[in-house]
């Protein structure tokens, strides 16, 4: 090292470089010794001599966003010395809702929501902000932490880059899961309506015992059938008035409506 570094914990010994870190050499007896150590790497990042010196002098490092946790996920934090131990400290942004597993605060970092107890191994609550191409908001995280499901949305991306619909919830292990059901099928009454990149369809479509062919295409005559439209159709049999603009015709007002067989049609007028 370029200069001798005083131990920031006991202020009596010096930090001496060893194979795995920089250890305090203060030792007078078994009852008067210091075991403080700054290791040579934390969370996948090498501790350069400059970082070691800064941590020893100022009791903290700058913030970095390239630390790697045990699940190989990046996070933002700085290292601090707290109670004679080097540990990460997140930026001071916390959700209002506490961790449902341990009651500690939940940190908001650049790529995830993390319980304060995660890195001290007191708690393992950790979930990514990005889920299947969708960036979760702080509000979404609050909803999940409170034991509810997020709003149904149709912009999730599958592994083959196709959009699908779902809402998110925590399972019993507090892992984020998808619930694909938008509503119960109004036709067969036993299946679940879900949505992919092309259409809304019933889960009983391939069921030989309860064959249900309920299908509503997501785009009809150039007009998107939104989630709200589909819910209105299932609850009321029709949507609110919509402006239609056919490719080769004049704009007109109308609404989507189910017939008695749950086939979708466009009705002009109000």
One Martini backbone bead per residue (centre of mass of N, CA, C, O) as a GRO file, in nm:
protein
  270
    1UNK     BB    1   0.102   0.033   0.013
    2UNK     BB    2   0.143   0.374   0.012
    3UNK     BB    3   0.024   0.370   0.311
    4UNK     BB    4  -0.043   0.383   0.627
    5UNK     BB    5  -0.333   0.237   0.787
    6UNK     BB    6  -0.561   0.308   1.000
    7UNK     BB    7  -0.777   0.181   1.203
    8UNK     BB    8  -1.124   0.268   1.215
    9UNK     BB    9  -1.200   0.113   1.486
   10UNK     BB   10  -0.945   0.130   1.703
   11UNK     BB   11  -0.698   0.336   1.638
   12UNK     BB   12  -0.413   0.148   1.672
   13UNK     BB   13  -0.385  -0.002   1.425
   14UNK     BB   14  -0.293  -0.155   1.124
   15UNK     BB   15  -0.332  -0.217   0.786
   16UNK     BB   16  -0.272  -0.544   0.663
   17UNK     BB   17  -0.171  -0.725   0.402
   18UNK     BB   18  -0.329  -1.004   0.260
   19UNK     BB   19  -0.466  -1.249   0.075
   20UNK     BB   20  -0.790  -1.135   0.141
   21UNK     BB   21  -0.683  -0.868   0.302
   22UNK     BB   22  -0.723  -0.600   0.547
   23UNK     BB   23  -0.564  -0.616   0.863
   24UNK     BB   24  -0.557  -0.578   1.185
   25UNK     BB   25  -0.261  -0.559   1.420
   26UNK     BB   26  -0.404  -0.544   1.686
   27UNK     BB   27  -0.214  -0.693   1.969
   28UNK     BB   28  -0.201  -0.788   2.323
   29UNK     BB   29  -0.457  -0.973   2.364
   30UNK     BB   30  -0.740  -1.158   2.375
   31UNK     BB   31  -0.883  -0.885   2.509
   32UNK     BB   32  -0.674  -0.702   2.308
   33UNK     BB   33  -0.822  -0.691   2.003
   34UNK     BB   34  -0.836  -0.674   1.634
   35UNK     BB   35  -1.059  -0.800   1.353
   36UNK     BB   36  -1.051  -0.607   1.133
   37UNK     BB   37  -1.176  -0.620   0.782
   38UNK     BB   38  -1.077  -0.572   0.438
   39UNK     BB   39  -1.170  -0.697   0.164
   40UNK     BB   40  -1.084  -0.752  -0.184
   41UNK     BB   41  -1.399  -0.831  -0.208
   42UNK     BB   42  -1.740  -0.724  -0.318
   43UNK     BB   43  -1.984  -0.826  -0.498
   44UNK     BB   44  -1.768  -0.858  -0.755
   45UNK     BB   45  -1.573  -0.632  -0.640
   46UNK     BB   46  -1.280  -0.477  -0.651
   47UNK     BB   47  -1.051  -0.362  -0.408
   48UNK     BB   48  -0.890  -0.105  -0.430
   49UNK     BB   49  -0.666   0.098  -0.284
   50UNK     BB   50  -0.848   0.347  -0.298
   51UNK     BB   51  -1.097   0.217  -0.163
   52UNK     BB   52  -0.965   0.133   0.099
   53UNK     BB   53  -0.874   0.416   0.183
   54UNK     BB   54  -1.157   0.547   0.180
   55UNK     BB   55  -1.290   0.357   0.385
   56UNK     BB   56  -1.088   0.415   0.618
   57UNK     BB   57  -1.118   0.734   0.623
   58UNK     BB   58  -1.464   0.763   0.567
   59UNK     BB   59  -1.644   0.492   0.608
   60UNK     BB   60  -1.669   0.507   0.281
   61UNK     BB   61  -1.801   0.482  -0.034
   62UNK     BB   62  -1.908   0.511  -0.319
   63UNK     BB   63  -2.139   0.480  -0.550
   64UNK     BB   64  -2.253   0.171  -0.704
   65UNK     BB   65  -2.406  -0.030  -0.994
   66UNK     BB   66  -2.199  -0.320  -0.998
   67UNK     BB   67  -2.305  -0.504  -0.809
   68UNK     BB   68  -2.322  -0.858  -0.700
   69UNK     BB   69  -2.524  -1.096  -0.623
   70UNK     BB   70  -2.606  -1.430  -0.560
   71UNK     BB   71  -2.803  -1.403  -0.836
   72UNK     BB   72  -2.651  -1.220  -1.051
   73UNK     BB   73  -2.735  -0.923  -0.954
   74UNK     BB   74  -2.766  -0.596  -0.983
   75UNK     BB   75  -2.655  -0.316  -0.768
   76UNK     BB   76  -2.698  -0.033  -0.553
   77UNK     BB   77  -2.414   0.101  -0.362
   78UNK     BB   78  -2.243   0.132  -0.056
   79UNK     BB   79  -1.975   0.122   0.158
   80UNK     BB   80  -1.967   0.051   0.509
   81UNK     BB   81  -1.894   0.116   0.853
   82UNK     BB   82  -2.066  -0.108   1.085
   83UNK     BB   83  -1.998  -0.240   1.367
   84UNK     BB   84  -1.713  -0.345   1.239
   85UNK     BB   85  -1.860  -0.366   0.949
   86UNK     BB   86  -1.880  -0.443   0.618
   87UNK     BB   87  -2.146  -0.278   0.431
   88UNK     BB   88  -2.424  -0.213   0.266
   89UNK     BB   89  -2.567   0.097   0.126
   90UNK     BB   90  -2.840   0.249   0.037
   91UNK     BB   91  -3.029   0.452  -0.092
   92UNK     BB   92  -3.266   0.682   0.045
   93UNK     BB   93  -3.499   0.449  -0.058
   94UNK     BB   94  -3.832   0.374   0.044
   95UNK     BB   95  -4.088   0.199   0.116
   96UNK     BB   96  -4.380   0.204   0.299
   97UNK     BB   97  -4.377  -0.096   0.289
   98UNK     BB   98  -4.297  -0.359   0.451
   99UNK     BB   99  -4.169  -0.648   0.501
  100UNK     BB  100  -4.355  -0.951   0.509
  101UNK     BB  101  -4.127  -1.130   0.657
  102UNK     BB  102  -3.965  -0.905   0.879
  103UNK     BB  103  -4.032  -0.568   0.878
  104UNK     BB  104  -3.848  -0.431   0.711
  105UNK     BB  105  -3.715  -0.239   0.492
  106UNK     BB  106  -3.759  -0.137   0.145
  107UNK     BB  107  -3.553  -0.110  -0.114
  108UNK     BB  108  -3.470   0.125  -0.377
  109UNK     BB  109  -3.323   0.034  -0.670
  110UNK     BB  110  -3.231   0.023  -0.995
  111UNK     BB  111  -3.328  -0.317  -1.026
  112UNK     BB  112  -3.471  -0.329  -0.730
  113UNK     BB  113  -3.625  -0.495  -0.446
  114UNK     BB  114  -3.490  -0.469  -0.103
  115UNK     BB  115  -3.421  -0.595   0.180
  116UNK     BB  116  -3.228  -0.499   0.443
  117UNK     BB  117  -3.170  -0.819   0.526
  118UNK     BB  118  -3.024  -0.952   0.282
  119UNK     BB  119  -2.700  -0.904   0.338
  120UNK     BB  120  -2.731  -1.031   0.642
  121UNK     BB  121  -2.924  -1.291   0.616
  122UNK     BB  122  -3.225  -1.225   0.744
  123UNK     BB  123  -3.326  -1.195   0.437
  124UNK     BB  124  -3.474  -1.286   0.090
  125UNK     BB  125  -3.596  -1.029  -0.021
  126UNK     BB  126  -3.621  -1.026  -0.387
  127UNK     BB  127  -3.710  -0.805  -0.668
  128UNK     BB  128  -3.751  -0.719  -0.977
  129UNK     BB  129  -3.833  -0.456  -1.191
  130UNK     BB  130  -3.804  -0.658  -1.426
  131UNK     BB  131  -4.091  -0.810  -1.598
  132UNK     BB  132  -4.118  -0.914  -1.895
  133UNK     BB  133  -4.046  -0.599  -1.994
  134UNK     BB  134  -4.154  -0.476  -1.721
  135UNK     BB  135  -4.169  -0.186  -1.527
  136UNK     BB  136  -4.178  -0.148  -1.200
  137UNK     BB  137  -4.331   0.026  -0.974
  138UNK     BB  138  -4.369   0.133  -0.662
  139UNK     BB  139  -4.668   0.066  -0.657
  140UNK     BB  140  -4.645  -0.229  -0.738
  141UNK     BB  141  -4.475  -0.310  -0.493
  142UNK     BB  142  -4.681  -0.232  -0.277
  143UNK     BB  143  -4.899  -0.428  -0.368
  144UNK     BB  144  -4.737  -0.687  -0.322
  145UNK     BB  145  -4.662  -0.638  -0.017
  146UNK     BB  146  -4.989  -0.634   0.051
  147UNK     BB  147  -5.111  -0.902  -0.112
  148UNK     BB  148  -5.161  -0.813  -0.401
  149UNK     BB  149  -5.256  -0.741  -0.724
  150UNK     BB  150  -5.195  -0.630  -1.008
  151UNK     BB  151  -5.266  -0.498  -1.284
  152UNK     BB  152  -5.385  -0.563  -1.579
  153UNK     BB  153  -5.164  -0.648  -1.854
  154UNK     BB  154  -5.039  -0.652  -2.223
  155UNK     BB  155  -4.691  -0.594  -2.215
  156UNK     BB  156  -4.576  -0.856  -2.199
  157UNK     BB  157  -4.283  -1.064  -2.261
  158UNK     BB  158  -4.181  -1.321  -2.418
  159UNK     BB  159  -3.928  -1.531  -2.533
  160UNK     BB  160  -4.060  -1.452  -2.842
  161UNK     BB  161  -4.168  -1.152  -2.843
  162UNK     BB  162  -4.461  -1.175  -2.711
  163UNK     BB  163  -4.750  -1.063  -2.612
  164UNK     BB  164  -4.903  -1.054  -2.277
  165UNK     BB  165  -5.132  -1.130  -2.020
  166UNK     BB  166  -5.126  -0.996  -1.673
  167UNK     BB  167  -5.078  -1.052  -1.329
  168UNK     BB  168  -4.930  -0.987  -1.016
  169UNK     BB  169  -4.780  -1.202  -0.756
  170UNK     BB  170  -4.740  -1.356  -0.450
  171UNK     BB  171  -4.630  -1.620  -0.318
  172UNK     BB  172  -4.551  -1.801  -0.036
  173UNK     BB  173  -4.229  -1.714  -0.112
  174UNK     BB  174  -4.214  -1.430  -0.250
  175UNK     BB  175  -4.275  -1.476  -0.554
  176UNK     BB  176  -4.308  -1.374  -0.870
  177UNK     BB  177  -4.624  -1.406  -1.039
  178UNK     BB  178  -4.854  -1.524  -1.273
  179UNK     BB  179  -5.186  -1.405  -1.377
  180UNK     BB  180  -5.385  -1.477  -1.666
  181UNK     BB  181  -5.654  -1.396  -1.553
  182UNK     BB  182  -5.911  -1.173  -1.629
  183UNK     BB  183  -6.174  -1.366  -1.667
  184UNK     BB  184  -6.448  -1.523  -1.680
  185UNK     BB  185  -6.621  -1.701  -1.892
  186UNK     BB  186  -6.931  -1.608  -2.044
  187UNK     BB  187  -6.995  -1.884  -2.187
  188UNK     BB  188  -6.895  -2.144  -1.998
  189UNK     BB  189  -6.808  -2.042  -1.685
  190UNK     BB  190  -6.512  -2.211  -1.638
  191UNK     BB  191  -6.324  -2.047  -1.777
  192UNK     BB  192  -6.037  -1.851  -1.878
  193UNK     BB  193  -5.943  -1.531  -1.958
  194UNK     BB  194  -5.694  -1.459  -2.197
  195UNK     BB  195  -5.387  -1.299  -2.337
  196UNK     BB  196  -5.241  -1.230  -2.638
  197UNK     BB  197  -5.112  -1.086  -2.932
  198UNK     BB  198  -5.415  -1.151  -3.076
  199UNK     BB  199  -5.606  -1.267  -2.826
  200UNK     BB  200  -5.897  -1.357  -2.669
  201UNK     BB  201  -5.927  -1.651  -2.452
  202UNK     BB  202  -6.015  -1.973  -2.366
  203UNK     BB  203  -5.907  -2.240  -2.166
  204UNK     BB  204  -6.131  -2.445  -2.317
  205UNK     BB  205  -6.042  -2.484  -2.614
  206UNK     BB  206  -5.876  -2.778  -2.548
  207UNK     BB  207  -6.135  -2.901  -2.416
  208UNK     BB  208  -6.315  -3.188  -2.468
  209UNK     BB  209  -6.544  -3.147  -2.247
  210UNK     BB  210  -6.513  -2.808  -2.273
  211UNK     BB  211  -6.582  -2.670  -2.556
  212UNK     BB  212  -6.434  -2.342  -2.616
  213UNK     BB  213  -6.452  -2.062  -2.870
  214UNK     BB  214  -6.377  -1.816  -2.731
  215UNK     BB  215  -6.318  -1.509  -2.930
  216UNK     BB  216  -6.109  -1.203  -2.930
  217UNK     BB  217  -5.981  -0.981  -3.112
  218UNK     BB  218  -5.761  -0.711  -3.065
  219UNK     BB  219  -5.821  -0.640  -3.376
  220UNK     BB  220  -6.095  -0.445  -3.523
  221UNK     BB  221  -6.117  -0.253  -3.780
  222UNK     BB  222  -5.854  -0.099  -3.652
  223UNK     BB  223  -5.950  -0.168  -3.352
  224UNK     BB  224  -5.888  -0.178  -3.028
  225UNK     BB  225  -5.927  -0.425  -2.778
  226UNK     BB  226  -5.954  -0.366  -2.468
  227UNK     BB  227  -5.972  -0.453  -2.148
  228UNK     BB  228  -6.219  -0.278  -2.091
  229UNK     BB  229  -6.388  -0.378  -2.322
  230UNK     BB  230  -6.395  -0.677  -2.235
  231UNK     BB  231  -6.525  -0.627  -1.956
  232UNK     BB  232  -6.782  -0.493  -2.062
  233UNK     BB  233  -6.876  -0.731  -2.230
  234UNK     BB  234  -6.896  -0.938  -1.993
  235UNK     BB  235  -7.088  -0.757  -1.808
  236UNK     BB  236  -7.284  -0.597  -2.053
  237UNK     BB  237  -7.234  -0.677  -2.381
  238UNK     BB  238  -7.085  -0.389  -2.401
  239UNK     BB  239  -6.964  -0.086  -2.493
  240UNK     BB  240  -6.869   0.200  -2.530
  241UNK     BB  241  -6.838   0.463  -2.713
  242UNK     BB  242  -6.677   0.466  -3.037
  243UNK     BB  243  -6.426   0.555  -3.260
  244UNK     BB  244  -6.437   0.498  -3.606
  245UNK     BB  245  -6.175   0.422  -3.878
  246UNK     BB  246  -6.184   0.330  -4.165
  247UNK     BB  247  -5.974   0.290  -4.427
  248UNK     BB  248  -6.239   0.350  -4.657
  249UNK     BB  249  -6.385   0.553  -4.451
  250UNK     BB  250  -6.582   0.700  -4.234
  251UNK     BB  251  -6.630   0.829  -3.948
  252UNK     BB  252  -6.768   0.658  -3.651
  253UNK     BB  253  -7.008   0.569  -3.422
  254UNK     BB  254  -6.978   0.308  -3.164
  255UNK     BB  255  -6.997  -0.052  -3.074
  256UNK     BB  256  -6.937  -0.322  -2.897
  257UNK     BB  257  -7.096  -0.658  -2.936
  258UNK     BB  258  -7.281  -0.918  -2.814
  259UNK     BB  259  -7.423  -1.197  -2.885
  260UNK     BB  260  -7.577  -1.492  -2.792
  261UNK     BB  261  -7.282  -1.637  -2.892
  262UNK     BB  262  -7.036  -1.440  -2.846
  263UNK     BB  263  -7.026  -1.250  -3.083
  264UNK     BB  264  -6.861  -0.997  -3.249
  265UNK     BB  265  -6.976  -0.657  -3.296
  266UNK     BB  266  -7.066  -0.363  -3.484
  267UNK     BB  267  -7.237  -0.072  -3.367
  268UNK     BB  268  -7.407   0.182  -3.477
  269UNK     BB  269  -7.399   0.436  -3.260
  270UNK     BB  270  -7.546   0.482  -2.908
   0.00000   0.00000   0.00000
